[in-house]
Each structure stands twice: as structure tokens, then as C-alpha cells.
């Protein structure tokens, strides 16, 4: 037996929730690993990144799949590109591994993008957020986004975290069901 990383946990959540009918979004495509994982299971995947290199890497990774739309633009503009509800969405915050560490997700735009994704998330959909509080901007980003999310009574949050200082953290968010009368 062994511990699993938050990436493995995110992929496990995809395994048990995403089906051949699912519409998905990877809001931080990076090297395309999460996009590829989704593409193998989903009906369609929208993948966003602001870096041309990241979009090229993602396109290369999913070149055998016809169910992926790669978008070179900020995830803040998600509603400009997606005109359907999302069943599963994932943000893997931070900077491109082996890329320019100065091009990282930023707390204000990350929160706006999360809010926009929640607007188009299906009532039974899931939003997965992977934070990296081990670097300064990542810690601020996690606090800023969670400060908002924890105040939203209509949302239900679960948390996966290894109990080590500065370890990455995964949050899974769903919309609460209306109370049954
Ligand atoms: C940690 S990496 C993602 C890793 C990726 N999920 C993978 O599987 O390889 C974060 C990515 O977010 C991208 N990013 C930063 N700000 C963004 C924004 N406003 N909109 C979309 N992507 C952004 C970065 O360019 C970087 O590629």
C-alpha cells in the first residue's frame, strides 16, 4: 500500500465520475496530462492555457483524439467559448512544469475563472481544484479562492491533503441539491 499524490487523486476522481457522455474542461492545460486523461473517458474536453507552448504540448499529447478543443486564451473567458453545461472541470494551478515560473495562475483571475466555471457547471457536476501552497503566489491563491468558496452556502467542498507543510491540496466542489420538501 502507498499514499497517492493529488494528481493521482484527481485522475481517480475522473475515473469514477467521467463517462462517455461527459462534457469536461481542463482550465490549465499545461503539458496536457490532465487533458489527455479526460480525453480518454469523456465525450468532449475543452482545454485552456494562456501559453502557446502549453497549447502546442497539449495538442501533441492528444493528437490521436478528436474530442478535444484546445483554446489559447485565459480561463477567465471560459463562458465565451463553452455554450453547454460542464459535467467535470479541473484547475491545476501554478506554473508550467519545466516552463517559465513567472507565468503562473494569479489569485484574482483564478477566482474569476472558478466563478465563471461554477456558473456553467451542471447541478450534478464536479469541479476539482489542485493548489500548490508550497510557493508564495500559490499559498495566496489558495487562501483567496477558498475564502470565497467557503462562504458559498450552495456549495459542498471536500478536501484531500497529505499532512505535510506546504503539500499540494485538492478540493472537490459540487452544488448542493435543493432541499426536498
Ligand atoms: C501547473 S500547470 C498545469 C499542468 C497541467 N494540468 C498538466 O497536466 O500538465 C498551470 C498552467 O496554467 C496556465 N495558466 C496560467 N494562467 C492561466 C490563465 N489565466 N488561463 C489559462 N491558463 C493559465 C499556465 O500557463 C500553466 O501552463
Coordinates of C-alpha atoms and ligand atoms in Angstrom, one line a residue:
X1 CA 0.0 0.0 0.0
X2 CA 1.2 3.6 -0.6
X3 CA 0.0 7.1 -0.4
X4 CA -1.3 8.7 -3.6
X5 CA -0.4 12.1 -5.0
X6 CA -3.1 14.8 -5.6
X7 CA -2.6 14.2 -9.4
X8 CA -3.4 10.5 -8.9
X9 CA -6.3 11.5 -6.7
X10 CA -7.6 13.9 -9.4
X11 CA -7.3 11.1 -12.0
X12 CA -9.1 8.7 -9.7
X13 CA -11.9 11.2 -9.4
X14 CA -12.1 11.4 -13.2
X15 CA -12.1 7.6 -13.3
X16 CA -15.2 7.3 -11.1
X17 CA -17.1 10.3 -12.4
X18 CA -16.4 11.0 -16.0
X19 CA -18.3 8.9 -18.6
X20 CA -18.6 8.8 -22.4
X21 CA -21.4 11.3 -22.1
X22 CA -19.4 13.9 -20.0
X23 CA -18.6 17.4 -21.2
X24 CA -15.3 18.4 -19.4
X25 CA -12.9 21.3 -19.2
X26 CA -9.2 21.4 -18.3
X27 CA -8.8 25.1 -17.4
X28 CA -5.0 24.9 -17.1
X29 CA -3.8 22.6 -19.8
X30 CA -0.1 22.9 -19.3
X31 CA 1.6 19.8 -20.7
X32 CA -1.7 18.3 -21.4
X33 CA -1.6 15.4 -18.9
X34 CA -5.0 16.1 -17.4
X35 CA -6.5 16.9 -20.8
X36 CA -5.3 13.5 -22.1
X37 CA -6.6 11.7 -19.1
X38 CA -10.0 13.3 -19.6
X39 CA -10.0 12.8 -23.4
X40 CA -9.7 9.0 -22.9
X41 CA -13.0 9.0 -21.0
X42 CA -15.2 12.0 -21.9
X43 CA -17.4 12.9 -24.8
X44 CA -15.7 16.3 -25.2
X45 CA -12.9 18.2 -23.4
X46 CA -12.2 21.9 -23.7
X47 CA -8.6 22.8 -22.7
X48 CA -7.4 26.3 -21.9
X49 CA -4.0 27.8 -21.5
X50 CA -2.5 31.3 -22.0
X51 CA 0.9 29.9 -23.2
X52 CA 1.2 29.0 -26.8
X53 CA 3.9 26.4 -25.8
X54 CA 1.4 24.7 -23.4
X55 CA -1.3 24.6 -26.1
X56 CA 1.2 23.1 -28.5
X57 CA 2.3 20.5 -25.9
X58 CA -1.4 19.6 -25.2
X59 CA -2.3 19.3 -28.9
X60 CA 0.7 17.0 -29.4
X61 CA -0.4 14.9 -26.4
X62 CA -4.0 14.5 -27.6
X63 CA -3.3 14.2 -31.4
X64 CA -5.0 10.8 -31.6
X65 CA -8.2 12.2 -30.1
X66 CA -10.9 14.1 -32.0
X67 CA -12.9 15.1 -28.9
X68 CA -10.6 17.9 -27.6
X69 CA -10.9 21.7 -28.3
X70 CA -7.6 23.5 -27.4
X71 CA -8.1 27.2 -26.6
X72 CA -5.2 29.6 -26.4
X73 CA -6.8 32.1 -24.1
X74 CA -7.4 32.8 -20.4
X75 CA -9.7 30.6 -18.4
X76 CA -11.5 33.7 -17.2
X77 CA -13.1 33.7 -20.7
X78 CA -14.5 30.2 -20.3
X79 CA -18.1 31.3 -21.0
X80 CA -17.1 32.9 -24.3
X81 CA -16.0 29.5 -25.6
X82 CA -18.3 27.0 -23.9
X83 CA -22.0 27.1 -24.7
X84 CA -23.0 24.0 -22.8
X85 CA -23.0 22.8 -19.2
X86 CA -19.9 21.1 -17.8
X87 CA -20.0 17.8 -16.0
X88 CA -16.4 17.9 -14.8
X89 CA -13.8 20.7 -14.7
X90 CA -10.3 20.8 -13.3
X91 CA -7.8 23.5 -12.5
X92 CA -4.3 22.6 -11.7
X93 CA -3.0 26.0 -10.5
X94 CA 0.6 27.3 -10.7
X95 CA 3.2 27.4 -13.4
X96 CA 4.0 25.1 -16.3
X97 CA 6.4 22.4 -15.1
X98 CA 9.9 23.0 -16.7
X99 CA 8.5 26.3 -18.1
X100 CA 8.7 30.0 -17.1
X101 CA 7.9 30.2 -13.4
X102 CA 6.8 33.8 -13.9
X103 CA 3.8 32.8 -15.9
X104 CA 1.7 31.4 -13.2
X105 CA -2.0 31.5 -12.3
X106 CA -2.9 34.6 -10.3
X107 CA -5.4 34.7 -7.4
X108 CA -7.8 37.3 -8.9
X109 CA -8.1 35.8 -12.3
X110 CA -8.2 32.3 -10.8
X111 CA -11.2 33.2 -8.6
X112 CA -13.0 34.9 -11.6
X113 CA -12.4 31.8 -13.6
X114 CA -13.7 29.5 -10.8
X115 CA -16.8 31.6 -10.5
X116 CA -17.4 31.5 -14.3
X117 CA -16.9 27.7 -14.3
X118 CA -19.4 27.3 -11.4
X119 CA -21.9 29.3 -13.5
X120 CA -21.9 26.7 -16.2
X121 CA -21.3 23.6 -14.0
X122 CA -24.2 21.1 -14.3
X123 CA -26.1 20.9 -11.0
X124 CA -24.7 17.3 -10.6
X125 CA -21.3 18.3 -12.0
X126 CA -17.9 18.4 -10.2
X127 CA -15.2 21.0 -10.0
X128 CA -11.7 19.8 -9.0
X129 CA -9.1 22.4 -7.8
X130 CA -5.4 21.5 -7.2
X131 CA -3.5 24.1 -5.3
X132 CA 0.3 24.3 -4.7
X133 CA 0.7 26.4 -1.5
X134 CA 4.4 25.5 -1.4
X135 CA 5.2 28.7 -3.4
X136 CA 4.2 32.2 -2.3
X137 CA 1.8 33.0 -5.0
X138 CA 0.3 29.5 -4.7
X139 CA -0.4 30.0 -1.0
X140 CA -2.1 33.4 -1.5
X141 CA -4.1 31.9 -4.4
X142 CA -5.4 29.0 -2.3
X143 CA -6.4 31.3 0.6
X144 CA -8.0 33.8 -1.7
X145 CA -10.1 31.3 -3.7
X146 CA -11.1 29.3 -0.6
X147 CA -12.1 32.4 1.3
X148 CA -14.7 32.9 -1.4
X149 CA -15.8 29.3 -1.8
X150 CA -16.2 28.6 1.9
X151 CA -18.7 31.4 2.1
X152 CA -21.0 30.0 -0.6
X153 CA -23.7 28.0 1.2
X154 CA -24.9 26.4 -2.0
X155 CA -21.5 24.6 -2.5
X156 CA -20.2 21.5 -0.9
X157 CA -16.5 21.1 -0.5
X158 CA -14.3 18.0 0.1
X159 CA -10.6 18.2 0.7
X160 CA -7.6 15.8 0.1
X161 CA -4.3 16.8 1.6
X162 CA -1.3 15.0 2.9
X163 CA -0.5 16.4 6.3
X164 CA 2.9 17.8 5.5
X165 CA 3.8 21.5 5.4
X166 CA 3.2 23.2 2.0
X167 CA 2.0 19.9 0.4
X168 CA -0.4 20.3 -2.6
X169 CA -4.1 20.3 -1.8
X170 CA -7.1 19.1 -3.8
X171 CA -10.6 20.4 -3.3
X172 CA -13.6 18.8 -4.9
X173 CA -16.7 21.1 -5.2
X174 CA -20.2 20.3 -6.1
X175 CA -23.5 22.1 -5.9
X176 CA -25.8 21.2 -3.0
X177 CA -29.1 19.7 -4.0
X178 CA -32.2 21.7 -3.4
X179 CA -33.9 20.6 -0.1
X180 CA -36.6 18.0 -0.8
X181 CA -40.0 19.1 0.6
Ligands
LIG1 C1 0.5 23.6 -13.2 S1 0.3 24.0 -14.9 C2 -0.9 22.8 -15.4 C3 -0.4 21.4 -15.6 C4 -1.3 20.6 -16.5 N1 -2.6 20.4 -15.9 C5 -0.7 19.2 -16.9 O1 -1.4 18.2 -16.8 O2 0.4 19.3 -17.4 C6 -0.5 25.5 -14.9 C7 -0.8 26.1 -16.2 O3 -1.8 27.2 -16.1 C8 -1.5 28.1 -17.1 N2 -2.2 29.4 -16.9 C9 -1.7 30.4 -16.1 N3 -2.6 31.4 -16.1 C10 -3.7 31.0 -16.9 C11 -4.9 31.6 -17.3 N4 -5.2 32.8 -16.9 N5 -5.7 30.9 -18.1 C12 -5.4 29.7 -18.6 N6 -4.2 29.0 -18.2 C13 -3.4 29.7 -17.4 C14 0.0 28.2 -17.2 O4 0.4 28.7 -18.5 C15 0.4 26.7 -17.0 O5 0.6 26.0 -18.2

